[in-house]
């Protein structure tokens, strides 16, 4: 029997999201998540996609990631998809920070684990949870290849001019301070899918990818290689996001510390959790913001305008970085669904060859699609992202070669 299944795990500090895919047809067999791990009210939700069965939910204490993964394995086994199956080829793990070390997906061994651990100072929230997920999965199936797929990997092709901050080089190097970028799996997937939509190879096209979810980032992709991206050392830099400020004068931090008498941790929380759309208007869901704007809410309108202003600045910046742009692709929760955001992002940019067709932009759907007028110089596209499929595909490609 050929092993064609890949389990994709996205382990957070208190959650595990998972998908089981069959790479013979890229089909999903099961999806689910465990959240609030370590609390009394942990919750598991499992959807057996392959059998078309109802989702199953369970609430109760799940002590740690080990218990969470065992619970997931039990749910999968109920559908005949147990992790002991010989059809399981590998487990693919999303790992947030691969630093400069990991430029591609990597089969996990002790040296890889040690390197992911070494990177914890630059990803204190994410890498420990990702490591726990890998170690737990290893314990469950020690014989199976575990593959780490890094959020940062796609961005390691950025030239030094884009990757370096203009600060003292020795200090930067001593603390590994540089622009790493995130959402790389999505930017890779969407830039390739956009080329395909245009009937071209990735090498033939230059694409600006706008990943607009709760976290948001833009990237400039030349011929399939990332040459710039908006997130930096951490996911805080760049666009206005659901709860993150994105770009700001770093002196705001000194000012808050000296004049506002806030601690570093308080400022960290302010900028990562209480800023962006939620800080500006109290809501971080674009649907709610649009609803409030329709009711004449001035605060929601200003938040939207600030969000769009920043987005347009990045489109302009990446236009200049790339020189020639073949397509602008919108993806993730906001990018895929919020037609008003897409229209506003490229409004009055006909001189750059950018425009959306109102009718096409209003169409909803799950497939990649063009929303620019047929004669537009630059294609504007909506390209739904699929990070789990991309992680599974990269995992399977790697394991298949071994
Ligand atoms: P993440 O993976 O970063 O949590 P998603 O890519 O799932 O985020 O995007 C979530 C966001 O997408 C929500 O916060 C909301 O603002 C936006 N969103 C989802 N559906 C819609 C919709 N129908 N219209 C407008 N915005 C939407």
Tab-separated table of C-alpha atoms and ligand atoms in Angstrom:
chain	number	residue	atom	x	y	z
A	1	UNK	CA	0.000	0.000	0.000
A	2	UNK	CA	1.391	3.422	-0.898
A	3	UNK	CA	1.381	5.865	1.972
A	4	UNK	CA	-0.246	9.021	0.605
A	5	UNK	CA	-1.719	10.646	3.685
A	6	UNK	CA	-0.191	13.613	5.472
A	7	UNK	CA	-1.281	14.943	8.847
A	8	UNK	CA	-0.736	18.707	9.106
A	9	UNK	CA	-0.341	20.112	12.618
A	10	UNK	CA	-0.387	23.773	13.565
A	11	UNK	CA	0.471	23.854	17.258
A	12	UNK	CA	-0.062	27.063	19.201
A	13	UNK	CA	0.630	27.677	22.878
A	14	UNK	CA	-2.838	26.486	23.923
A	15	UNK	CA	-4.255	25.041	20.708
A	16	UNK	CA	-3.635	22.488	17.988
A	17	UNK	CA	-5.228	22.797	14.558
A	18	UNK	CA	-4.995	19.758	12.344
A	19	UNK	CA	-5.933	18.452	8.927
A	20	UNK	CA	-5.483	15.012	7.451
A	21	UNK	CA	-5.023	15.124	3.682
A	22	UNK	CA	-4.673	12.479	1.028
A	23	UNK	CA	-2.017	13.672	-1.401
A	24	UNK	CA	-3.103	11.280	-4.164
A	25	UNK	CA	-5.864	13.819	-4.896
A	26	UNK	CA	-5.078	16.621	-2.376
A	27	UNK	CA	-8.407	15.818	-0.713
A	28	UNK	CA	-9.178	16.542	2.915
A	29	UNK	CA	-10.077	13.513	5.011
A	30	UNK	CA	-10.576	15.249	8.358
A	31	UNK	CA	-10.105	18.670	9.918
A	32	UNK	CA	-10.327	19.910	13.465
A	33	UNK	CA	-8.888	21.767	16.377
A	34	UNK	CA	-8.240	21.470	20.074
A	35	UNK	CA	-8.306	24.749	21.980
A	36	UNK	CA	-7.842	25.962	25.548
A	37	UNK	CA	-5.325	23.180	26.212
A	38	UNK	CA	-4.368	23.152	29.906
A	39	UNK	CA	-7.725	24.502	31.071
A	40	UNK	CA	-10.749	22.725	32.511
A	41	UNK	CA	-12.821	23.694	29.494
A	42	UNK	CA	-10.599	22.480	26.653
A	43	UNK	CA	-12.584	21.917	23.486
A	44	UNK	CA	-12.053	19.504	20.634
A	45	UNK	CA	-13.909	19.895	17.364
A	46	UNK	CA	-13.459	17.223	14.735
A	47	UNK	CA	-15.011	17.102	11.277
A	48	UNK	CA	-14.729	13.828	9.358
A	49	UNK	CA	-14.765	15.387	5.889
A	50	UNK	CA	-14.118	12.107	4.044
A	51	UNK	CA	-17.212	10.355	5.375
A	52	UNK	CA	-19.333	13.499	5.119
A	53	UNK	CA	-20.218	12.933	8.771
A	54	UNK	CA	-21.347	15.515	11.282
A	55	UNK	CA	-18.747	17.447	13.269
A	56	UNK	CA	-18.135	16.075	16.744
A	57	UNK	CA	-17.437	18.373	19.674
A	58	UNK	CA	-16.121	17.564	23.077
A	59	UNK	CA	-15.456	19.825	26.059
A	60	UNK	CA	-13.468	18.890	29.155
A	61	UNK	CA	-9.979	19.099	30.585
A	62	UNK	CA	-7.100	18.339	28.194
A	63	UNK	CA	-3.945	18.779	30.245
A	64	UNK	CA	-1.267	19.249	27.608
A	65	UNK	CA	-0.304	18.844	23.944
A	66	UNK	CA	0.380	15.157	24.465
A	67	UNK	CA	-3.170	14.596	25.702
A	68	UNK	CA	-4.500	16.801	22.890
A	69	UNK	CA	-2.776	14.821	20.178
A	70	UNK	CA	-3.911	11.538	21.721
A	71	UNK	CA	-7.487	12.842	21.712
A	72	UNK	CA	-7.112	13.815	18.047
A	73	UNK	CA	-5.725	10.344	17.260
A	74	UNK	CA	-8.748	8.767	18.948
A	75	UNK	CA	-11.154	10.902	16.914
A	76	UNK	CA	-9.352	10.017	13.695
A	77	UNK	CA	-9.434	6.325	14.629
A	78	UNK	CA	-13.226	6.463	14.996
A	79	UNK	CA	-13.370	7.331	11.283
A	80	UNK	CA	-10.933	4.579	10.337
A	81	UNK	CA	-8.187	7.182	9.857
A	82	UNK	CA	-6.015	6.276	12.860
A	83	UNK	CA	-2.470	7.559	13.082
A	84	UNK	CA	-1.205	3.965	13.206
A	85	UNK	CA	-2.366	3.512	9.608
A	86	UNK	CA	0.306	2.438	7.100
A	87	UNK	CA	-1.243	4.973	4.711
A	88	UNK	CA	0.125	7.859	6.787
A	89	UNK	CA	3.292	9.037	5.010
A	90	UNK	CA	4.389	11.866	7.281
A	91	UNK	CA	3.368	14.589	9.697
A	92	UNK	CA	3.899	18.154	8.509
A	93	UNK	CA	4.313	20.851	11.154
A	94	UNK	CA	3.863	24.552	10.754
A	95	UNK	CA	6.854	26.216	12.416
A	96	UNK	CA	6.659	29.975	12.677
A	97	UNK	CA	10.321	30.969	12.843
A	98	UNK	CA	13.078	29.309	10.865
A	99	UNK	CA	15.443	32.284	11.046
A	100	UNK	CA	18.101	32.314	8.352
A	101	UNK	CA	18.853	28.636	8.883
A	102	UNK	CA	15.818	27.104	7.222
A	103	UNK	CA	15.197	28.116	3.639
A	104	UNK	CA	12.993	25.140	2.809
A	105	UNK	CA	10.888	22.437	4.458
A	106	UNK	CA	13.088	20.133	6.495
A	107	UNK	CA	12.814	16.600	7.835
A	108	UNK	CA	13.107	16.892	11.603
A	109	UNK	CA	16.065	15.334	13.406
A	110	UNK	CA	17.803	16.248	16.657
A	111	UNK	CA	19.891	18.967	15.005
A	112	UNK	CA	16.771	20.550	13.481
A	113	UNK	CA	14.999	20.500	16.843
A	114	UNK	CA	18.036	22.133	18.461
A	115	UNK	CA	18.078	24.876	15.820
A	116	UNK	CA	14.344	25.608	16.211
A	117	UNK	CA	15.015	25.824	19.949
A	118	UNK	CA	17.953	28.181	19.361
A	119	UNK	CA	15.547	30.506	17.537
A	120	UNK	CA	13.186	30.833	20.532
A	121	UNK	CA	14.566	34.299	21.482
A	122	UNK	CA	13.274	35.700	18.143
A	123	UNK	CA	9.935	33.827	18.360
A	124	UNK	CA	9.229	33.445	22.088
A	125	UNK	CA	5.488	32.916	21.663
A	126	UNK	CA	5.465	30.539	18.719
A	127	UNK	CA	8.534	28.325	18.468
A	128	UNK	CA	8.142	26.682	21.920
A	129	UNK	CA	4.594	25.605	21.026
A	130	UNK	CA	5.684	24.382	17.596
A	131	UNK	CA	8.481	22.367	19.232
A	132	UNK	CA	6.060	20.806	21.685
A	133	UNK	CA	3.836	19.783	18.783
A	134	UNK	CA	6.726	18.120	16.963
A	135	UNK	CA	8.004	16.297	20.054
A	136	UNK	CA	4.518	15.065	20.908
A	137	UNK	CA	3.966	13.762	17.382
A	138	UNK	CA	7.386	12.101	17.431
A	139	UNK	CA	6.502	10.278	20.631
A	140	UNK	CA	3.253	9.068	19.077
A	141	UNK	CA	4.812	7.819	15.825
A	142	UNK	CA	8.618	7.651	16.255
A	143	UNK	CA	8.966	5.766	12.975
A	144	UNK	CA	7.301	8.435	10.857
A	145	UNK	CA	9.060	11.359	9.146
A	146	UNK	CA	8.167	14.661	10.780
A	147	UNK	CA	8.616	17.651	8.492
A	148	UNK	CA	8.939	21.257	9.630
A	149	UNK	CA	7.505	23.840	7.222
A	150	UNK	CA	8.595	27.355	8.162
A	151	UNK	CA	6.548	30.563	7.889
A	152	UNK	CA	9.762	32.441	7.230
A	153	UNK	CA	11.271	30.140	4.570
A	154	UNK	CA	9.721	31.755	1.489
A	155	UNK	CA	11.165	35.111	2.529
A	156	UNK	CA	14.772	33.942	2.882
A	157	UNK	CA	15.317	34.941	-0.766
A	158	UNK	CA	14.940	38.624	0.156
A	159	UNK	CA	18.050	40.599	-0.774
A	160	UNK	CA	20.048	42.100	2.088
A	161	UNK	CA	18.832	45.557	1.041
A	162	UNK	CA	15.294	44.509	1.968
A	163	UNK	CA	16.121	42.203	4.864
A	164	UNK	CA	18.362	44.519	6.906
A	165	UNK	CA	17.242	47.300	9.185
A	166	UNK	CA	19.396	50.415	9.039
A	167	UNK	CA	20.854	49.933	12.502
A	168	UNK	CA	24.373	49.203	13.743
A	169	UNK	CA	25.431	46.010	11.985
A	170	UNK	CA	27.247	44.450	14.930
A	171	UNK	CA	24.309	44.968	17.268
A	172	UNK	CA	21.913	43.624	14.659
A	173	UNK	CA	24.004	40.522	14.050
A	174	UNK	CA	24.637	39.876	17.738
A	175	UNK	CA	20.885	39.692	18.354
A	176	UNK	CA	19.885	38.261	14.942
A	177	UNK	CA	17.851	41.377	14.259
A	178	UNK	CA	16.710	41.449	10.634
A	179	UNK	CA	13.506	41.298	8.638
A	180	UNK	CA	12.402	37.666	8.426
A	181	UNK	CA	8.778	38.005	7.278
A	182	UNK	CA	5.923	35.608	8.056
A	183	UNK	CA	2.871	34.026	6.355
A	184	UNK	CA	5.461	32.658	3.905
A	185	UNK	CA	3.549	29.456	3.202
A	186	UNK	CA	0.560	31.537	2.134
A	187	UNK	CA	2.614	33.988	0.055
A	188	UNK	CA	4.301	31.052	-1.707
A	189	UNK	CA	1.031	29.266	-2.403
A	190	UNK	CA	-0.865	32.361	-3.520
A	191	UNK	CA	1.894	33.729	-5.761
A	192	UNK	CA	2.115	30.375	-7.557
A	193	UNK	CA	-1.677	30.036	-7.805
A	194	UNK	CA	-1.829	33.564	-9.248
A	195	UNK	CA	0.687	32.660	-11.965
A	196	UNK	CA	-1.405	29.605	-12.779
A	197	UNK	CA	-4.535	31.762	-12.981
A	198	UNK	CA	-2.732	33.918	-15.548
A	199	UNK	CA	-1.719	30.816	-17.497
A	200	UNK	CA	1.972	31.458	-16.726
A	201	UNK	CA	4.732	29.803	-14.738
A	202	UNK	CA	5.767	31.442	-11.438
A	203	UNK	CA	9.118	32.364	-13.070
A	204	UNK	CA	7.313	34.452	-15.684
A	205	UNK	CA	5.388	36.780	-13.390
A	206	UNK	CA	5.850	39.499	-10.781
A	207	UNK	CA	3.130	39.491	-8.150
A	208	UNK	CA	2.167	41.621	-5.166
A	209	UNK	CA	0.448	39.326	-2.654
A	210	UNK	CA	-1.793	40.926	-0.039
A	211	UNK	CA	-2.514	38.428	2.746
A	212	UNK	CA	-5.219	40.225	4.709
A	213	UNK	CA	-6.460	38.122	7.616
A	214	UNK	CA	-6.527	39.051	11.266
A	215	UNK	CA	-2.762	39.184	10.862
A	216	UNK	CA	-1.884	40.850	7.570
A	217	UNK	CA	1.169	41.077	5.354
A	218	UNK	CA	2.145	42.073	1.832
A	219	UNK	CA	4.900	40.604	-0.283
A	220	UNK	CA	6.641	41.435	-3.534
A	221	UNK	CA	7.368	38.267	-5.507
A	222	UNK	CA	9.599	38.459	-8.577
A	223	UNK	CA	9.634	35.376	-10.791
A	224	UNK	CA	8.533	33.125	-7.933
A	225	UNK	CA	11.064	34.500	-5.412
A	226	UNK	CA	10.146	36.815	-2.574
A	227	UNK	CA	12.071	40.100	-2.794
A	228	UNK	CA	10.328	42.033	-0.021
A	229	UNK	CA	7.670	41.530	2.617
A	230	UNK	CA	5.987	43.782	5.143
A	231	UNK	CA	6.443	41.817	8.379
A	232	UNK	CA	9.884	42.017	9.940
A	233	UNK	CA	11.731	40.626	12.948
A	234	UNK	CA	8.270	39.782	14.284
A	235	UNK	CA	4.775	39.895	12.758
A	236	UNK	CA	4.249	43.379	14.226
A	237	UNK	CA	5.695	45.365	11.324
A	238	UNK	CA	3.868	46.487	8.219
A	239	UNK	CA	0.162	46.697	7.509
A	240	UNK	CA	-2.573	47.731	9.929
A	241	UNK	CA	-3.930	44.427	11.285
A	242	UNK	CA	-6.811	43.236	13.419
A	243	UNK	CA	-5.030	43.917	16.710
A	244	UNK	CA	-1.475	44.936	15.660
A	245	UNK	CA	-0.369	48.462	14.857
A	246	UNK	CA	1.943	47.581	11.972
A	247	UNK	CA	4.497	50.295	11.123
A	248	UNK	CA	5.097	53.101	13.563
A	249	UNK	CA	7.915	55.387	14.564
A	250	UNK	CA	10.019	53.298	16.996
A	251	UNK	CA	10.262	56.385	19.173
A	252	UNK	CA	6.599	55.834	20.097
A	253	UNK	CA	7.920	53.026	22.308
A	254	UNK	CA	10.468	55.278	24.068
A	255	UNK	CA	7.771	57.880	24.522
A	256	UNK	CA	5.311	55.398	26.039
A	257	UNK	CA	8.028	54.125	28.376
A	258	UNK	CA	9.395	57.524	29.437
A	259	UNK	CA	6.350	59.762	29.334
A	260	UNK	CA	3.533	57.184	29.539
A	261	UNK	CA	5.418	55.209	32.226
A	262	UNK	CA	4.427	51.915	30.627
A	263	UNK	CA	6.528	48.774	31.028
A	264	UNK	CA	7.986	46.971	28.005
A	265	UNK	CA	5.461	44.157	28.495
A	266	UNK	CA	2.572	46.624	28.607
A	267	UNK	CA	3.778	48.282	25.398
A	268	UNK	CA	4.194	44.865	23.776
A	269	UNK	CA	0.589	44.002	24.645
A	270	UNK	CA	-0.641	47.416	23.494
A	271	UNK	CA	0.995	47.153	20.075
A	272	UNK	CA	0.312	43.458	19.437
A	273	UNK	CA	-3.099	42.963	21.026
A	274	UNK	CA	-4.808	46.322	21.520
A	275	UNK	CA	-3.862	48.271	18.410
A	276	UNK	CA	-4.676	48.024	14.712
A	277	UNK	CA	-8.387	47.976	13.923
A	278	UNK	CA	-9.419	47.009	17.462
A	279	UNK	CA	-7.401	49.859	18.942
A	280	UNK	CA	-8.738	52.330	16.415
A	281	UNK	CA	-12.430	51.492	16.681
A	282	UNK	CA	-13.007	48.651	19.150
A	283	UNK	CA	-13.688	46.016	16.471
A	284	UNK	CA	-11.234	43.855	14.555
A	285	UNK	CA	-13.732	42.039	12.347
A	286	UNK	CA	-14.013	43.749	8.967
A	287	UNK	CA	-17.685	42.683	8.646
A	288	UNK	CA	-18.560	44.523	11.838
A	289	UNK	CA	-16.553	47.574	10.790
A	290	UNK	CA	-18.365	47.719	7.429
A	291	UNK	CA	-21.724	47.374	9.208
A	292	UNK	CA	-20.867	50.275	11.519
A	293	UNK	CA	-19.725	52.410	8.569
A	294	UNK	CA	-23.059	51.743	6.858
A	295	UNK	CA	-24.742	53.063	9.995
A	296	UNK	CA	-22.679	56.265	9.793
A	297	UNK	CA	-20.139	55.444	12.529
A	298	UNK	CA	-17.256	57.947	12.140
A	299	UNK	CA	-14.776	55.978	14.277
A	300	UNK	CA	-15.220	52.816	12.213
A	301	UNK	CA	-14.883	54.878	9.019
A	302	UNK	CA	-11.596	56.400	10.173
A	303	UNK	CA	-10.253	52.957	11.169
A	304	UNK	CA	-11.115	51.683	7.683
A	305	UNK	CA	-9.441	54.688	6.063
A	306	UNK	CA	-6.238	54.202	8.066
A	307	UNK	CA	-6.236	50.493	7.142
A	308	UNK	CA	-6.672	51.293	3.446
A	309	UNK	CA	-4.137	54.136	3.456
A	310	UNK	CA	-1.415	51.789	4.744
A	311	UNK	CA	-2.395	49.072	2.304
A	312	UNK	CA	-2.155	51.467	-0.639
A	313	UNK	CA	1.260	52.653	0.525
A	314	UNK	CA	2.523	49.067	0.407
A	315	UNK	CA	1.024	48.460	-3.026
A	316	UNK	CA	2.857	51.562	-4.250
A	317	UNK	CA	6.078	50.568	-2.510
A	318	UNK	CA	6.068	47.066	-3.947
A	319	UNK	CA	5.208	48.395	-7.380
A	320	UNK	CA	8.440	50.361	-7.157
A	321	UNK	CA	10.369	47.390	-5.745
A	322	UNK	CA	9.241	45.154	-8.606
A	323	UNK	CA	9.304	47.698	-11.427
A	324	UNK	CA	6.911	45.618	-13.501
A	325	UNK	CA	3.819	44.132	-11.870
A	326	UNK	CA	1.745	41.439	-13.565
A	327	UNK	CA	-0.765	40.864	-10.797
A	328	UNK	CA	-1.982	41.985	-7.402
A	329	UNK	CA	-3.521	39.080	-5.478
A	330	UNK	CA	-5.823	39.419	-2.477
A	331	UNK	CA	-6.054	36.543	-0.025
A	332	UNK	CA	-7.072	35.450	3.544
A	333	UNK	CA	-10.254	36.333	5.453
A	334	UNK	CA	-10.447	40.023	4.527
A	335	UNK	CA	-8.752	39.760	1.126
A	336	UNK	CA	-10.988	36.914	-0.016
A	337	UNK	CA	-14.256	38.325	1.305
A	338	UNK	CA	-14.216	42.096	1.668
A	339	UNK	CA	-14.959	43.520	-1.789
A	340	UNK	CA	-14.932	47.070	-0.354
A	341	UNK	CA	-11.349	46.634	0.842
A	342	UNK	CA	-10.223	45.388	-2.586
A	343	UNK	CA	-11.985	48.232	-4.392
A	344	UNK	CA	-10.598	50.896	-2.057
A	345	UNK	CA	-7.070	49.440	-2.179
A	346	UNK	CA	-6.705	50.081	-5.903
A	347	UNK	CA	-9.169	52.958	-6.428
A	348	UNK	CA	-7.885	55.723	-8.725
A	349	UNK	CA	-4.724	53.833	-9.612
A	350	UNK	CA	-5.533	53.469	-13.314
A	351	UNK	CA	-2.290	55.286	-14.109
A	352	UNK	CA	-0.495	52.258	-12.607
A	353	UNK	CA	-2.658	49.933	-14.697
A	354	UNK	CA	-4.650	48.921	-11.620
A	355	UNK	CA	-8.433	48.712	-11.483
A	356	UNK	CA	-11.227	46.405	-10.373
A	357	UNK	CA	-14.407	45.666	-12.257
A	358	UNK	CA	-17.329	46.331	-9.884
A	359	UNK	CA	-19.340	43.352	-11.117
A	360	UNK	CA	-16.461	40.876	-10.954
A	361	UNK	CA	-15.371	42.184	-7.568
A	362	UNK	CA	-18.838	41.546	-6.132
A	363	UNK	CA	-18.868	37.870	-7.142
A	364	UNK	CA	-18.211	35.508	-4.236
A	365	UNK	CA	-16.529	32.150	-4.592
A	366	UNK	CA	-13.898	29.695	-3.421
A	367	UNK	CA	-11.904	29.542	-6.662
A	368	UNK	CA	-9.079	31.857	-7.762
A	369	UNK	CA	-10.578	34.546	-9.967
A	370	UNK	CA	-9.747	37.788	-11.759
A	371	UNK	CA	-11.561	40.927	-10.679
A	372	UNK	CA	-9.801	43.432	-12.971
A	373	UNK	CA	-11.404	44.593	-16.228
A	374	UNK	CA	-10.432	42.330	-19.166
A	375	UNK	CA	-8.215	45.031	-20.751
A	376	UNK	CA	-6.363	45.911	-17.517
A	377	UNK	CA	-2.565	46.179	-17.729
A	378	UNK	CA	-2.183	44.558	-14.298
A	379	UNK	CA	-4.359	41.627	-13.258
A	380	UNK	CA	-6.121	42.024	-9.917
A	381	UNK	CA	-7.091	38.659	-8.473
A	382	UNK	CA	-8.762	37.011	-5.504
A	383	UNK	CA	-6.822	33.851	-4.712
A	384	UNK	CA	-8.007	31.880	-1.667
A	385	UNK	CA	-5.051	30.717	0.371
A	386	UNK	CA	-4.647	27.156	1.609
A	387	UNK	CA	-1.746	26.946	4.020
A	388	UNK	CA	-2.572	23.403	5.178
A	389	UNK	CA	-2.599	22.063	1.628
A	390	UNK	CA	0.692	23.826	0.947
A	391	UNK	CA	2.270	22.369	4.121
A	392	UNK	CA	0.974	18.913	3.171
A	393	UNK	CA	2.236	19.253	-0.407
A	394	UNK	CA	5.686	20.425	0.717
A	395	UNK	CA	5.839	17.655	3.313
A	396	UNK	CA	4.800	14.993	0.836
A	397	UNK	CA	7.204	16.230	-1.842
A	398	UNK	CA	10.070	16.022	0.623
A	399	UNK	CA	9.212	12.632	2.037
A	400	UNK	CA	8.515	11.247	-1.420
A	401	UNK	CA	12.093	12.065	-2.448
A	402	UNK	CA	13.600	10.207	0.523
B	1	LIG	P1	-6.296	34.602	10.672
B	1	LIG	O1	-5.950	33.299	9.991
B	1	LIG	O2	-5.214	35.635	10.611
B	1	LIG	O3	-6.909	34.458	12.029
B	1	LIG	P2	-8.332	34.888	8.614
B	1	LIG	O4	-7.551	34.841	7.356
B	1	LIG	O5	-9.214	33.749	8.938
B	1	LIG	O6	-7.441	35.287	9.844
B	1	LIG	O7	-9.223	36.219	8.569
B	1	LIG	C1	-10.060	36.550	9.628
B	1	LIG	C2	-10.662	37.915	9.352
B	1	LIG	O8	-11.298	37.909	8.072
B	1	LIG	C3	-11.771	38.311	10.318
B	1	LIG	O9	-11.234	38.946	11.450
B	1	LIG	C4	-12.594	39.275	9.496
B	1	LIG	O10	-12.095	40.581	9.655
B	1	LIG	C5	-12.328	38.871	8.055
B	1	LIG	N1	-13.504	38.303	7.377
B	1	LIG	C6	-13.926	37.037	7.400
B	1	LIG	N2	-15.048	36.892	6.656
B	1	LIG	C7	-15.329	38.116	6.142
B	1	LIG	C8	-16.349	38.638	5.305
B	1	LIG	N3	-17.315	37.870	4.832
B	1	LIG	N4	-16.298	39.945	5.001
B	1	LIG	C9	-15.327	40.730	5.489
B	1	LIG	N5	-14.328	40.309	6.283
B	1	LIG	C10	-14.334	39.017	6.614
